[in-house]
């Protein structure tokens, strides 16, 4: 199993494998056709409260990772994502955040790893 991450604004490619959107809110300006997703698993995204608290502020990143992992420990939707990851050779976690190194898809990939 290979888990990759990719911004939804990047062009999909054949080597993306099974594409899973891991945002709670649909990305602005992206049609479902352009996104070429296999599934939108919004239940695995950070809660609205955590997302709004973090607001992609770099100093909050370590605490965000800790809090989000704690949410994932209690989130039954993570099992669906694990099943997807275990049944596909390549899974690409698709996200919309501008920051490519500090976002929920990074945490999810680590969590699954």
CSV table of N, CA and C in Angstrom, one decimal:
chain,number,residue,atom,x,y,z
A,1,UNK,N,0.8,-1.2,0.0
A,1,UNK,CA,0.0,0.0,0.0
A,1,UNK,C,0.9,1.2,0.0
A,2,UNK,N,0.6,2.2,-0.9
A,2,UNK,CA,1.3,3.4,-0.9
A,2,UNK,C,0.2,4.5,-0.7
A,3,UNK,N,0.5,5.4,0.2
A,3,UNK,CA,-0.4,6.5,0.5
A,3,UNK,C,0.3,7.8,0.1
A,4,UNK,N,-0.3,8.5,-0.8
A,4,UNK,CA,0.3,9.8,-1.3
A,4,UNK,C,-0.7,10.9,-0.9
A,5,UNK,N,-0.2,12.1,-1.1
A,5,UNK,CA,-1.0,13.3,-0.9
A,5,UNK,C,-0.9,14.2,-2.1
A,6,UNK,N,-2.0,15.0,-2.4
A,6,UNK,CA,-2.0,15.8,-3.5
A,6,UNK,C,-3.0,16.9,-3.4
A,7,UNK,N,-2.7,18.1,-3.8
A,7,UNK,CA,-3.7,19.2,-3.8
A,7,UNK,C,-4.7,18.9,-4.8
A,8,UNK,N,-6.0,19.2,-4.5
A,8,UNK,CA,-7.1,19.0,-5.5
A,8,UNK,C,-6.9,19.9,-6.7
A,9,UNK,N,-6.2,21.0,-6.6
A,9,UNK,CA,-6.0,21.9,-7.7
A,9,UNK,C,-4.9,21.4,-8.7
A,10,UNK,N,-4.2,20.4,-8.3
A,10,UNK,CA,-3.2,19.8,-9.2
A,10,UNK,C,-4.0,18.8,-10.2
A,11,UNK,N,-3.5,18.7,-11.4
A,11,UNK,CA,-4.1,17.8,-12.3
A,11,UNK,C,-4.1,16.3,-11.8
A,12,UNK,N,-5.2,15.6,-11.9
A,12,UNK,CA,-5.2,14.2,-11.5
A,12,UNK,C,-4.3,13.5,-12.5
A,13,UNK,N,-3.7,12.4,-12.1
A,13,UNK,CA,-2.9,11.6,-13.0
A,13,UNK,C,-3.2,10.1,-12.8
A,14,UNK,N,-2.9,9.3,-13.8
A,14,UNK,CA,-3.2,7.9,-13.7
A,14,UNK,C,-2.5,7.2,-12.6
A,15,UNK,N,-1.3,7.7,-12.1
A,15,UNK,CA,-0.6,7.0,-11.0
A,15,UNK,C,-1.1,7.4,-9.6
A,16,UNK,N,-2.2,8.3,-9.6
A,16,UNK,CA,-2.8,8.6,-8.3
A,16,UNK,C,-3.5,7.4,-7.6
A,17,UNK,N,-3.9,6.5,-8.4
A,17,UNK,CA,-4.6,5.3,-7.8
A,17,UNK,C,-6.0,5.8,-7.4
A,18,UNK,N,-6.4,5.3,-6.2
A,18,UNK,CA,-7.7,5.6,-5.6
A,18,UNK,C,-7.7,7.0,-5.0
A,19,UNK,N,-8.4,7.9,-5.5
A,19,UNK,CA,-8.4,9.3,-5.0
A,19,UNK,C,-9.5,9.6,-3.9
A,20,UNK,N,-9.0,10.0,-2.7
A,20,UNK,CA,-10.0,10.3,-1.6
A,20,UNK,C,-9.8,11.7,-1.2
A,21,UNK,N,-10.9,12.5,-1.3
A,21,UNK,CA,-10.9,13.9,-0.8
A,21,UNK,C,-11.1,13.8,0.7
A,22,UNK,N,-10.2,14.4,1.5
A,22,UNK,CA,-10.2,14.4,2.9
A,22,UNK,C,-10.5,15.7,3.5
A,23,UNK,N,-11.2,16.6,2.8
A,23,UNK,CA,-11.7,17.9,3.3
A,23,UNK,C,-13.1,17.8,3.8
A,24,UNK,N,-13.5,18.5,4.8
A,24,UNK,CA,-14.9,18.6,5.3
A,24,UNK,C,-15.7,19.4,4.4
A,25,UNK,N,-15.1,20.4,3.7
A,25,UNK,CA,-15.8,21.4,2.9
A,25,UNK,C,-15.3,21.2,1.4
A,26,UNK,N,-16.3,21.2,0.5
A,26,UNK,CA,-15.9,21.0,-0.9
A,26,UNK,C,-15.0,22.2,-1.3
A,27,UNK,N,-13.9,21.9,-2.1
A,27,UNK,CA,-12.9,22.9,-2.5
A,27,UNK,C,-13.5,23.9,-3.5
A,28,UNK,N,-13.2,25.1,-3.3
A,28,UNK,CA,-13.7,26.2,-4.1
A,28,UNK,C,-13.2,26.1,-5.5
A,29,UNK,N,-14.1,26.3,-6.5
A,29,UNK,CA,-13.8,26.4,-7.9
A,29,UNK,C,-13.4,25.1,-8.5
A,30,UNK,N,-13.7,23.9,-7.9
A,30,UNK,CA,-13.3,22.6,-8.5
A,30,UNK,C,-14.6,21.9,-8.7
A,31,UNK,N,-14.8,21.5,-10.0
A,31,UNK,CA,-16.0,20.6,-10.3
A,31,UNK,C,-15.7,19.2,-9.9
A,32,UNK,N,-16.7,18.4,-9.7
A,32,UNK,CA,-16.6,17.0,-9.4
A,32,UNK,C,-15.9,16.3,-10.6
A,33,UNK,N,-16.1,16.7,-11.8
A,33,UNK,CA,-15.5,16.1,-12.9
A,33,UNK,C,-14.0,16.4,-12.9
A,34,UNK,N,-13.6,17.6,-12.6
A,34,UNK,CA,-12.2,17.9,-12.6
A,34,UNK,C,-11.4,17.2,-11.5
A,35,UNK,N,-12.1,17.1,-10.3
A,35,UNK,CA,-11.5,16.5,-9.1
A,35,UNK,C,-11.2,15.0,-9.4
A,36,UNK,N,-12.0,14.3,-10.2
A,36,UNK,CA,-11.8,12.9,-10.5
A,36,UNK,C,-11.6,12.1,-9.2
A,37,UNK,N,-12.5,12.2,-8.3
A,37,UNK,CA,-12.4,11.5,-7.0
A,37,UNK,C,-13.1,10.1,-7.1
A,38,UNK,N,-12.6,9.2,-6.3
A,38,UNK,CA,-13.3,8.0,-6.1
A,38,UNK,C,-14.3,8.1,-5.0
A,39,UNK,N,-13.9,8.9,-4.0
A,39,UNK,CA,-14.8,9.0,-2.8
A,39,UNK,C,-14.4,10.3,-2.1
A,40,UNK,N,-15.4,11.0,-1.5
A,40,UNK,CA,-15.3,12.1,-0.6
A,40,UNK,C,-15.5,11.6,0.8
A,41,UNK,N,-14.5,11.5,1.6
A,41,UNK,CA,-14.6,11.0,2.9
A,41,UNK,C,-14.5,12.2,3.9
A,42,UNK,N,-15.5,13.0,3.9
A,42,UNK,CA,-15.4,14.2,4.8
A,42,UNK,C,-15.5,13.9,6.2
A,43,UNK,N,-16.0,12.8,6.6
A,43,UNK,CA,-16.1,12.4,8.0
A,43,UNK,C,-14.7,12.2,8.7
A,44,UNK,N,-13.7,12.0,7.9
A,44,UNK,CA,-12.3,11.7,8.4
A,44,UNK,C,-11.6,13.1,8.6
A,45,UNK,N,-12.1,14.1,8.0
A,45,UNK,CA,-11.4,15.5,8.1
A,45,UNK,C,-11.5,16.0,9.6
A,46,UNK,N,-10.7,17.0,9.9
A,46,UNK,CA,-10.7,17.6,11.2
A,46,UNK,C,-12.1,18.2,11.5
A,47,UNK,N,-12.5,18.2,12.7
A,47,UNK,CA,-13.8,18.8,13.0
A,47,UNK,C,-13.7,20.3,12.6
A,48,UNK,N,-14.9,20.9,12.4
A,48,UNK,CA,-14.9,22.3,12.1
A,48,UNK,C,-14.3,23.2,13.2
A,49,UNK,N,-14.5,22.8,14.4
A,49,UNK,CA,-13.8,23.5,15.5
A,49,UNK,C,-12.3,23.5,15.5
A,50,UNK,N,-11.8,22.3,15.2
A,50,UNK,CA,-10.3,22.2,15.1
A,50,UNK,C,-9.8,22.9,13.9
A,51,UNK,N,-10.5,22.8,12.8
A,51,UNK,CA,-10.0,23.4,11.6
A,51,UNK,C,-10.0,24.9,11.7
A,52,UNK,N,-11.1,25.5,12.3
A,52,UNK,CA,-11.1,26.9,12.5
A,52,UNK,C,-10.1,27.4,13.6
A,53,UNK,N,-9.8,26.6,14.6
A,53,UNK,CA,-8.8,27.0,15.6
A,53,UNK,C,-7.4,27.0,14.9
A,54,UNK,N,-7.1,26.0,14.1
A,54,UNK,CA,-5.8,26.0,13.5
A,54,UNK,C,-5.6,27.1,12.4
A,55,UNK,N,-6.6,27.3,11.6
A,55,UNK,CA,-6.6,28.3,10.6
A,55,UNK,C,-5.2,28.4,9.8
A,56,UNK,N,-4.6,27.2,9.7
A,56,UNK,CA,-3.3,27.1,9.0
A,56,UNK,C,-2.2,28.1,9.5
A,57,UNK,N,-2.2,28.3,10.8
A,57,UNK,CA,-1.2,29.2,11.4
A,57,UNK,C,0.0,28.3,11.8
A,58,UNK,N,1.1,28.6,11.2
A,58,UNK,CA,2.3,27.7,11.4
A,58,UNK,C,2.7,27.4,12.8
A,59,UNK,N,2.6,28.4,13.8
A,59,UNK,CA,3.0,28.1,15.1
A,59,UNK,C,2.0,27.1,15.8
A,60,UNK,N,0.8,26.9,15.3
A,60,UNK,CA,-0.2,26.0,15.8
A,60,UNK,C,0.0,24.6,15.3
A,61,UNK,N,0.9,24.4,14.3
A,61,UNK,CA,1.0,23.1,13.6
A,61,UNK,C,1.2,21.9,14.6
A,62,UNK,N,2.2,22.0,15.5
A,62,UNK,CA,2.4,20.8,16.4
A,62,UNK,C,1.2,20.5,17.2
A,63,UNK,N,0.6,21.5,17.7
A,63,UNK,CA,-0.6,21.2,18.5
A,63,UNK,C,-1.8,20.7,17.7
A,64,UNK,N,-1.9,21.2,16.4
A,64,UNK,CA,-2.9,20.7,15.5
A,64,UNK,C,-2.7,19.3,15.3
A,65,UNK,N,-1.5,18.9,15.0
A,65,UNK,CA,-1.2,17.4,14.7
A,65,UNK,C,-1.6,16.6,15.9
A,66,UNK,N,-1.3,17.0,17.1
A,66,UNK,CA,-1.6,16.3,18.3
A,66,UNK,C,-3.2,16.2,18.5
A,67,UNK,N,-3.8,17.3,18.3
A,67,UNK,CA,-5.3,17.3,18.5
A,67,UNK,C,-6.0,16.5,17.4
A,68,UNK,N,-5.5,16.6,16.2
A,68,UNK,CA,-6.2,15.9,15.1
A,68,UNK,C,-6.0,14.4,15.3
A,69,UNK,N,-4.8,14.0,15.7
A,69,UNK,CA,-4.5,12.6,15.9
A,69,UNK,C,-5.5,12.0,17.0
A,70,UNK,N,-5.7,12.9,18.0
A,70,UNK,CA,-6.6,12.5,19.1
A,70,UNK,C,-8.0,12.3,18.6
A,71,UNK,N,-8.4,13.2,17.7
A,71,UNK,CA,-9.7,13.1,17.0
A,71,UNK,C,-9.8,11.8,16.2
A,72,UNK,N,-8.8,11.5,15.5
A,72,UNK,CA,-8.7,10.3,14.7
A,72,UNK,C,-8.8,9.0,15.5
A,73,UNK,N,-8.2,9.0,16.7
A,73,UNK,CA,-8.3,7.9,17.6
A,73,UNK,C,-9.7,7.6,18.0
A,74,UNK,N,-10.6,8.6,18.0
A,74,UNK,CA,-12.0,8.4,18.4
A,74,UNK,C,-13.0,8.4,17.2
A,75,UNK,N,-12.4,8.5,16.0
A,75,UNK,CA,-13.3,8.7,14.8
A,75,UNK,C,-13.5,7.3,14.1
A,76,UNK,N,-14.7,6.8,14.0
A,76,UNK,CA,-15.0,5.6,13.4
A,76,UNK,C,-14.7,5.6,11.8
A,77,UNK,N,-14.8,6.8,11.3
A,77,UNK,CA,-14.5,7.0,9.8
A,77,UNK,C,-13.1,6.6,9.4
A,78,UNK,N,-12.2,6.6,10.3
A,78,UNK,CA,-10.8,6.2,10.0
A,78,UNK,C,-10.7,4.8,9.5
A,79,UNK,N,-11.7,3.9,10.0
A,79,UNK,CA,-11.7,2.5,9.6
A,79,UNK,C,-12.0,2.4,8.1
A,80,UNK,N,-12.9,3.2,7.6
A,80,UNK,CA,-13.2,3.2,6.2
A,80,UNK,C,-12.0,3.6,5.4
A,81,UNK,N,-11.3,4.6,5.9
A,81,UNK,CA,-10.1,5.0,5.2
A,81,UNK,C,-9.0,3.9,5.2
A,82,UNK,N,-8.9,3.2,6.4
A,82,UNK,CA,-7.9,2.1,6.5
A,82,UNK,C,-8.3,1.0,5.5
A,83,UNK,N,-9.6,0.7,5.4
A,83,UNK,CA,-10.0,-0.3,4.5
A,83,UNK,C,-9.7,0.0,3.0
A,84,UNK,N,-9.9,1.3,2.7
A,84,UNK,CA,-9.6,1.8,1.3
A,84,UNK,C,-8.1,1.6,1.1
A,85,UNK,N,-7.3,2.0,2.1
A,85,UNK,CA,-5.8,2.0,2.0
A,85,UNK,C,-5.3,0.5,1.8
A,86,UNK,N,-6.0,-0.4,2.5
A,86,UNK,CA,-5.6,-1.8,2.5
A,86,UNK,C,-6.0,-2.6,1.3
A,87,UNK,N,-7.0,-2.0,0.6
A,87,UNK,CA,-7.5,-2.7,-0.6
A,87,UNK,C,-7.1,-2.1,-1.9
A,88,UNK,N,-6.3,-1.1,-1.9
A,88,UNK,CA,-5.8,-0.5,-3.1
A,88,UNK,C,-4.2,-0.3,-3.1
A,89,UNK,N,-3.6,-0.6,-4.2
A,89,UNK,CA,-2.1,-0.5,-4.2
A,89,UNK,C,-1.7,1.0,-3.9
A,90,UNK,N,-2.4,1.9,-4.5
A,90,UNK,CA,-2.0,3.3,-4.3
A,90,UNK,C,-3.3,4.1,-3.9
A,91,UNK,N,-3.2,4.9,-2.9
A,91,UNK,CA,-4.3,5.8,-2.4
A,91,UNK,C,-3.7,7.2,-2.4
A,92,UNK,N,-4.4,8.1,-3.0
A,92,UNK,CA,-4.0,9.5,-2.9
A,92,UNK,C,-5.0,10.3,-2.1
A,93,UNK,N,-4.5,10.9,-1.0
A,93,UNK,CA,-5.3,11.7,-0.1
A,93,UNK,C,-5.3,13.1,-0.8
A,94,UNK,N,-6.5,13.6,-1.2
A,94,UNK,CA,-6.6,14.8,-1.9
A,94,UNK,C,-7.1,15.9,-0.9
A,95,UNK,N,-6.5,17.1,-0.9
A,95,UNK,CA,-6.9,18.1,0.0
A,95,UNK,C,-6.8,19.5,-0.7
A,96,UNK,N,-7.3,20.5,-0.1
A,96,UNK,CA,-7.4,21.8,-0.8
A,96,UNK,C,-6.5,22.9,-0.1
A,97,UNK,N,-5.9,22.6,1.0
A,97,UNK,CA,-5.1,23.6,1.7
A,97,UNK,C,-4.0,24.1,0.8
A,98,UNK,N,-3.6,25.4,1.0
A,98,UNK,CA,-2.5,26.0,0.3
A,98,UNK,C,-1.1,25.4,0.7
A,99,UNK,N,-1.0,25.2,2.0
A,99,UNK,CA,0.2,24.7,2.6
A,99,UNK,C,0.4,23.2,2.3
A,100,UNK,N,1.4,22.8,1.6
A,100,UNK,CA,1.6,21.5,1.2
A,100,UNK,C,2.3,20.6,2.2
A,101,UNK,N,2.8,21.2,3.3
A,101,UNK,CA,3.5,20.4,4.3
A,101,UNK,C,2.8,20.4,5.6
A,102,UNK,N,1.9,21.3,5.9
A,102,UNK,CA,1.2,21.3,7.1
A,102,UNK,C,-0.3,21.4,6.9
A,103,UNK,N,-0.9,20.2,6.7
A,103,UNK,CA,-2.3,20.1,6.5
A,103,UNK,C,-2.8,18.7,6.9
A,104,UNK,N,-4.1,18.5,6.9
A,104,UNK,CA,-4.7,17.3,7.5
A,104,UNK,C,-4.3,16.1,6.7
A,105,UNK,N,-4.1,16.2,5.4
A,105,UNK,CA,-3.7,15.0,4.6
A,105,UNK,C,-2.3,14.5,5.0
A,106,UNK,N,-1.4,15.4,5.4
A,106,UNK,CA,-0.1,15.0,5.9
A,106,UNK,C,-0.3,14.1,7.2
A,107,UNK,N,-1.1,14.6,8.1
A,107,UNK,CA,-1.4,13.9,9.4
A,107,UNK,C,-2.0,12.6,9.1
A,108,UNK,N,-3.0,12.5,8.2
A,108,UNK,CA,-3.7,11.3,7.8
A,108,UNK,C,-2.7,10.3,7.3
A,109,UNK,N,-1.8,10.7,6.4
A,109,UNK,CA,-0.8,9.8,5.8
A,109,UNK,C,0.1,9.2,6.9
A,110,UNK,N,0.5,10.1,7.8
A,110,UNK,CA,1.3,9.6,8.9
A,110,UNK,C,0.6,8.6,9.8
A,111,UNK,N,-0.7,8.9,10.0
A,111,UNK,CA,-1.6,8.1,10.9
A,111,UNK,C,-1.8,6.7,10.3
A,112,UNK,N,-1.9,6.7,9.0
A,112,UNK,CA,-2.1,5.4,8.3
A,112,UNK,C,-0.8,4.6,8.2
A,113,UNK,N,0.3,5.3,8.2
A,113,UNK,CA,1.6,4.7,7.9
A,113,UNK,C,2.0,3.8,9.0
